Short mmCIF file of C-alpha atoms in Angstrom, two decimals:
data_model
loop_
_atom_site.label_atom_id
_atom_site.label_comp_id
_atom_site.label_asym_id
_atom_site.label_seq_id
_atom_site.Cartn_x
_atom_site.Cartn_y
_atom_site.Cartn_z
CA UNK A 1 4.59 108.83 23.30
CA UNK A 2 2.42 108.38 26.34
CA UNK A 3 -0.59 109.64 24.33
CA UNK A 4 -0.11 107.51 21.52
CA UNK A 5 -0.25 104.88 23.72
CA UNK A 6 -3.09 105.27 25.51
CA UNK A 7 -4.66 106.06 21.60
CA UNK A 8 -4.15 102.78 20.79
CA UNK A 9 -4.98 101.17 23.97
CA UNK A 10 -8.23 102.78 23.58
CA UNK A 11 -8.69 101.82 20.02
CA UNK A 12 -7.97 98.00 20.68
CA UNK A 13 -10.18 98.31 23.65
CA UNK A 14 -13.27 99.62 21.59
CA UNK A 15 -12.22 97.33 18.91
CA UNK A 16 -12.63 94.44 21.13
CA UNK A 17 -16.09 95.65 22.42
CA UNK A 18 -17.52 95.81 19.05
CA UNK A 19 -16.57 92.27 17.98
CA UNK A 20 -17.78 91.30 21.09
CA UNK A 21 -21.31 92.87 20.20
CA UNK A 22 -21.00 91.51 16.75
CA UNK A 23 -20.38 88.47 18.02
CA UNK A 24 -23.42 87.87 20.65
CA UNK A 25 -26.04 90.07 18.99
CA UNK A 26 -25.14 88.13 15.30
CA UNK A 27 -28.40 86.50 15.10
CA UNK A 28 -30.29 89.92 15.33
CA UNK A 29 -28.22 91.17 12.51
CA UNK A 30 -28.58 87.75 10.60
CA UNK A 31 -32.72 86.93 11.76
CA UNK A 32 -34.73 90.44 12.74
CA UNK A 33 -37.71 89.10 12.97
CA UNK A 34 -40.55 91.80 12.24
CA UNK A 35 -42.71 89.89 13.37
CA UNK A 36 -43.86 86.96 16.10
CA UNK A 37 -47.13 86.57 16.23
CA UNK A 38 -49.61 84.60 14.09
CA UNK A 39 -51.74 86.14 11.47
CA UNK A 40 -54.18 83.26 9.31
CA UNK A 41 -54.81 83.15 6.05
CA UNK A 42 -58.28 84.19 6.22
CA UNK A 43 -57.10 87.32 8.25
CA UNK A 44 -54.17 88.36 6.13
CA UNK A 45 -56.92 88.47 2.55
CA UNK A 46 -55.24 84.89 1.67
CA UNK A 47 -58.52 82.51 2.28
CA UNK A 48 -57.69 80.09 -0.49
CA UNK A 49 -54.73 78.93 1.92
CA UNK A 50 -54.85 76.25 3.98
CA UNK A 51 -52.88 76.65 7.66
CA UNK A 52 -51.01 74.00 8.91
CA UNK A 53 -48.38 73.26 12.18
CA UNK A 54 -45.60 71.31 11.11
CA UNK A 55 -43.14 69.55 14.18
CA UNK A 56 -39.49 70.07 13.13
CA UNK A 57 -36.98 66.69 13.82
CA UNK A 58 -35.87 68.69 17.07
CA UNK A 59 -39.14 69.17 18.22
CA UNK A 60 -40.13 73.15 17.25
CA UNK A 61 -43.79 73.65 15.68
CA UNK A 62 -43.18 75.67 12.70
CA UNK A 63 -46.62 77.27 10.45
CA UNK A 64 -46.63 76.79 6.91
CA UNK A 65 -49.44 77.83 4.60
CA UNK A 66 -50.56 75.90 1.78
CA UNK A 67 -52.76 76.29 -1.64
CA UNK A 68 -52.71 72.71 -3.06
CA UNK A 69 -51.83 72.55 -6.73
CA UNK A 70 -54.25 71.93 -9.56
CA UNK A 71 -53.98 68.80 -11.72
CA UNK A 72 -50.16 68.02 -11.94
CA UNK A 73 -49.15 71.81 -11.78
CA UNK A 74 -45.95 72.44 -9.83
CA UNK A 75 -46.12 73.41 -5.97
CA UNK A 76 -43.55 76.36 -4.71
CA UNK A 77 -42.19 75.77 -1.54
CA UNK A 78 -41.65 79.61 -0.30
CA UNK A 79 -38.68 80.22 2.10
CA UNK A 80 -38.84 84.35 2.93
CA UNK A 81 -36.51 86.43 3.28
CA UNK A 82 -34.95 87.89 6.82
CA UNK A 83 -37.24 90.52 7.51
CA UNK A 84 -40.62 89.02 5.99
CA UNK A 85 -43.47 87.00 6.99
CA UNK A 86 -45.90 85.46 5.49
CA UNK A 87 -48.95 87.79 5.75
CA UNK A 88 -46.91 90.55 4.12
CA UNK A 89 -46.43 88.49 1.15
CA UNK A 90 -49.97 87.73 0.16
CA UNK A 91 -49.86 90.06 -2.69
CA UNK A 92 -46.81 87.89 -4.05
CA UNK A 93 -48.17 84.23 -3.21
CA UNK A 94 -51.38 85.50 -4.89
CA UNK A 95 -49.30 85.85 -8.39
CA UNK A 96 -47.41 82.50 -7.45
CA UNK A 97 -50.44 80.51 -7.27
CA UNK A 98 -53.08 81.98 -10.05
CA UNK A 99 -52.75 79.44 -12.82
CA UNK A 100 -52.90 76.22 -10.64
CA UNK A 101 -49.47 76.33 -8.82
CA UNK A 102 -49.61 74.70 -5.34
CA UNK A 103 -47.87 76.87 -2.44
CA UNK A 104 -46.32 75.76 0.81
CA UNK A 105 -45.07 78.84 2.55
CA UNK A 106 -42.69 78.64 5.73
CA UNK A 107 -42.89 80.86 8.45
CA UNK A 108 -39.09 79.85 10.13
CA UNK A 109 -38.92 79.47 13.85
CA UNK A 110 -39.42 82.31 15.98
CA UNK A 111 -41.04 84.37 12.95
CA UNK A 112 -45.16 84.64 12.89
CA UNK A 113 -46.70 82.16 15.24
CA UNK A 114 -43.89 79.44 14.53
CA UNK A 115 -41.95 78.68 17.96
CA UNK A 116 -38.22 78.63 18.77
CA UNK A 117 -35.74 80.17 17.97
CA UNK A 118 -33.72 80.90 14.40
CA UNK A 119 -30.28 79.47 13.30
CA UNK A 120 -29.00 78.04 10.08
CA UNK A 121 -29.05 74.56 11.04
CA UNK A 122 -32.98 75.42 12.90
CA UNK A 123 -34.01 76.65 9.55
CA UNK A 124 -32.40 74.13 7.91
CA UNK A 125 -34.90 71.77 9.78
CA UNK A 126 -37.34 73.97 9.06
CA UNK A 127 -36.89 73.39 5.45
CA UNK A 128 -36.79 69.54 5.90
CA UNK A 129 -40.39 69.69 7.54
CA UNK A 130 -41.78 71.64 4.92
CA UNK A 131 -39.92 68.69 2.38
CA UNK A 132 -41.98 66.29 3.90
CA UNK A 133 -45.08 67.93 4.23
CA UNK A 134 -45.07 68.02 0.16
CA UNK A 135 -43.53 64.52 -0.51
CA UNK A 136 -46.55 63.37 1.40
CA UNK A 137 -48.73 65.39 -1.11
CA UNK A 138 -47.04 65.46 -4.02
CA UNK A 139 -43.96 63.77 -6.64
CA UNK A 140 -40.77 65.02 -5.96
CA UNK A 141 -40.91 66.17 -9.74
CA UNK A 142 -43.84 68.95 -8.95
CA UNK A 143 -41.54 70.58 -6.06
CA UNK A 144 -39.99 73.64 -6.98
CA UNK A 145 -38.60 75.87 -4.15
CA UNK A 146 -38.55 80.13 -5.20
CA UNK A 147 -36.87 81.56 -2.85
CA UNK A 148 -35.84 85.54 -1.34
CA UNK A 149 -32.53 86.60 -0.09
CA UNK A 150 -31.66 84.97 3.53
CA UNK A 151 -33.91 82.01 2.27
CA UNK A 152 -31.90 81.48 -0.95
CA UNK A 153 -29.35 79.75 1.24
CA UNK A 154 -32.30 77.35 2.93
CA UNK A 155 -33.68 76.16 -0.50
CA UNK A 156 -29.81 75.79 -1.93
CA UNK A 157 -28.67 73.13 1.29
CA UNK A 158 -32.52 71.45 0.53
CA UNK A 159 -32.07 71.36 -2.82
CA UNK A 160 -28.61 69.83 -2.54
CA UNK A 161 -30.04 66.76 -0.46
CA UNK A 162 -33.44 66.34 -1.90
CA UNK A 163 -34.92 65.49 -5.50
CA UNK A 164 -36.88 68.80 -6.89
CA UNK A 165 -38.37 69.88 -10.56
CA UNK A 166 -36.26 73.06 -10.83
CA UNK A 167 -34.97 75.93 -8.08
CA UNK A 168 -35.68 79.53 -8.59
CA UNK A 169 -33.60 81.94 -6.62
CA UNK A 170 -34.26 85.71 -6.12
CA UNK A 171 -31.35 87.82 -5.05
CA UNK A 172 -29.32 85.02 -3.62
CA UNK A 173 -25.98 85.23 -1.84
CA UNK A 174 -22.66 82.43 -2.54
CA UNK A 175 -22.45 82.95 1.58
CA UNK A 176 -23.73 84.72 4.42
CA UNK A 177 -19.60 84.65 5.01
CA UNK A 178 -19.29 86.96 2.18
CA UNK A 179 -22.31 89.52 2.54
CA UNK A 180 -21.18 89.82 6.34
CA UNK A 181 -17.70 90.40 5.19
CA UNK A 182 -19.25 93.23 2.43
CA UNK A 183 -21.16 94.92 5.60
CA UNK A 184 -18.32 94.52 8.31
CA UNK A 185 -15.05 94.93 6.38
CA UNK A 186 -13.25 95.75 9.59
CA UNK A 187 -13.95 92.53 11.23
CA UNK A 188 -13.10 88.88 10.63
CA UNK A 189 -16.60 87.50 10.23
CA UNK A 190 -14.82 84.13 9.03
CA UNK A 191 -13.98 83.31 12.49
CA UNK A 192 -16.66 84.59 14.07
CA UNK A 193 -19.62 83.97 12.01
CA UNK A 194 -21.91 81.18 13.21
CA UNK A 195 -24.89 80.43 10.70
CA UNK A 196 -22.26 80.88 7.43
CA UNK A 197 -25.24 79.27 4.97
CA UNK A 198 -22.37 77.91 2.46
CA UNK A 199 -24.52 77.96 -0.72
CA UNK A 200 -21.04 77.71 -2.87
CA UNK A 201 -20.53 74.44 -1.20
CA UNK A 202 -23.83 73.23 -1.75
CA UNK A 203 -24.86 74.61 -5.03
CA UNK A 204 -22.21 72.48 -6.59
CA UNK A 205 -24.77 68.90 -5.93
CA UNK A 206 -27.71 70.16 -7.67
CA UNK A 207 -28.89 68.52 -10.81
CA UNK A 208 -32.02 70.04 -11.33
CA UNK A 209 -32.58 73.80 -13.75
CA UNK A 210 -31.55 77.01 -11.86
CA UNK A 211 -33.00 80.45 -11.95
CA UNK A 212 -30.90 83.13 -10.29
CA UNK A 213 -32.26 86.43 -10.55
CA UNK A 214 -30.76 89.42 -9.21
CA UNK A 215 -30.71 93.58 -9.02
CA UNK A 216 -27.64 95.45 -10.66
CA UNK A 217 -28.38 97.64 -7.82
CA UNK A 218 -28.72 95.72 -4.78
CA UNK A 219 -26.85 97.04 -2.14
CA UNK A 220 -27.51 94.45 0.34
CA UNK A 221 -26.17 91.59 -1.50
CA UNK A 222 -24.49 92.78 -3.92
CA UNK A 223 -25.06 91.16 -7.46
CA UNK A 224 -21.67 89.53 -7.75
CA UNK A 225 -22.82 86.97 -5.29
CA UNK A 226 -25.38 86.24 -7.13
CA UNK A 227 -22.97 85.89 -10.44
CA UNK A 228 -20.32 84.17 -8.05
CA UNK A 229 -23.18 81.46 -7.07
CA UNK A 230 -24.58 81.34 -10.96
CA UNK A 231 -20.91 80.06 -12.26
CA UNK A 232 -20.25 77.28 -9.65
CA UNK A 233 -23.74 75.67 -10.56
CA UNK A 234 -24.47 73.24 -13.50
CA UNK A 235 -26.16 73.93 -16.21
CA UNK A 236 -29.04 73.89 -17.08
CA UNK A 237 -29.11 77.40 -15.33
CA UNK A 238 -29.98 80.37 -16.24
CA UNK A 239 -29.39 84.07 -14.61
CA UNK A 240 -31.67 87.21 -15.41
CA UNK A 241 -30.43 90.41 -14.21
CA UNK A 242 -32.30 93.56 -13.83
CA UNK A 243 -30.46 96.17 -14.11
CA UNK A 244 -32.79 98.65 -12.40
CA UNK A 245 -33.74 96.32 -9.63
CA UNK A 246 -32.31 96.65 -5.65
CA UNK A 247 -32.77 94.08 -2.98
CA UNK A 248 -36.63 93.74 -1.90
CA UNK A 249 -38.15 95.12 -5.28
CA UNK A 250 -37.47 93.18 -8.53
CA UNK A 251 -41.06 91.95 -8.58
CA UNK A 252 -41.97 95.66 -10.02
CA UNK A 253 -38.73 94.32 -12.98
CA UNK A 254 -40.85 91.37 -13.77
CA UNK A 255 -39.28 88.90 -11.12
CA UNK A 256 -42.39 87.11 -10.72
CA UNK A 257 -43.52 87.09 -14.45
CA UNK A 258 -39.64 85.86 -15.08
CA UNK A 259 -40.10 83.22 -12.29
CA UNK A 260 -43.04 81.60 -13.82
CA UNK A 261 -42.36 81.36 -16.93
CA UNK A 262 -38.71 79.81 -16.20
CA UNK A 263 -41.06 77.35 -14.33
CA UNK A 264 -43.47 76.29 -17.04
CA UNK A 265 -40.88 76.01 -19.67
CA UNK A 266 -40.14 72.75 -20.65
CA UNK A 267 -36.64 72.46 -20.26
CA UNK A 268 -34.15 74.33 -17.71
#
């Protein structure tokens, strides 16, 4: 009996320890930035794009890049995913922007040159900058945020509060609640969870057309978030799934192709 126990002291105690790591090392889990320092747009192959240092309303300097839109063509406001930053996605913006698009690309705080540190409601202020930086350029009718995983969630609360053309969204998630609870069955990430990016909440007060697009096999957010997100928004929405595609590769499914052409259609 004695050993049993002490078994099950020593299970509670590790227990405890983990949620205790879980709790105070979230952020890594949630923002790993790869990387912090700045790369330009003339060093990262991307010379068309223009650099620019936005200040956040709490007073963080945050980089965005932008390729101003042709005649009245659309302008994507980029939000990455977790584990980008912008020069890695050159390839990608390249496609974005060929036929005239404009491009405002965010590098969130504490990722590639931008200062402070990440959080939901930091990015979330983040997002608001880069609103404003293309308000000032453009009609809210041209905006169109396409977004990747972890910034899914950012364009979803900016597109809940702000007037856009239409919101493309690659591999999103209904919560970072329910992909932490997928990951970390064993612990109850509804109490502890800090930046909980509540895109079923928010999804719910946007009027303008949706694109979801997601990977049958996506293992890191699994496509019935996606689907979970897809049937709380109005229509006019629309959800392409690949059925080959993972997490960080539906591009090579036609993403991008699929993207565009959702965003020069007429209608949602």
């Amino acid at each position: 009996m004695q050993i049993l126990i002490w078994t099950v002291v020593l299970v509670a105690v590790c227990y405890s320890i983990s949620l205790s790591l879980l709790y105070f090392r979230q952020r890594d889990f949630i923002f790993p930035i790869p990387q912090t320092t700045r790369t330009s747009p003339e060093a990262a192959g991307f010379a068309q794009a223009e650099e620019h240092r936005l200040t956040t309303a709490d007073g963080e300097t945050i980089i965005v890049w932008h390729v101003p839109a042709k005649l009245s063509r659309p302008v994507i406001i980029y939000f990455h995913g977790n584990g980008d930053f912008l020069a890695a996605q050159v390839g990608r913006f390249q496609k974005l922007t060929a036929d005239g698009n404009g491009l405002i690309a965010v590098s969130y705080r504490g990722y590639a040159g931008s200062s402070g540190l990440p959080s939901e409601q930091g990015l979330l202020q983040d997002a608001a900058a880069a609103y404003a930086f293309a308000k000032a350029r453009y009609d809210a009718g041209q905006i169109v945020p396409w977004d990747f995983s972890l910034g899914t969630g950012v364009a979803t609360a900016l597109a809940a509060e702000n007037a856009i053309q239409k919101l493309v969204l690659e591999a999103p998630y209904s919560s970072m609640v329910d992909v932490a609870a997928f990951h970390f069955s064993y612990v109850p990430v509804r109490w502890l969870l800090r930046d909980q990016f509540r895109s079923d909440l928010r999804v719910v007060r946007i009027g303008a057309p949706l694109l979801i697009m997601h990977g049958d096999r996506d293992r890191t957010i699994p496509v019935r978030f996606g689907e979970r997100l897809f049937d709380l928004a109005l229509e006019p929405k629309q959800f392409v799934r690949f059925p080959e595609g993972g997490h960080d590769d539906l591009a090579s499914y036609g993403a991008i192709e699929t993207g565009l052409k959702f965003i020069r259609s007429g209608g949602g």
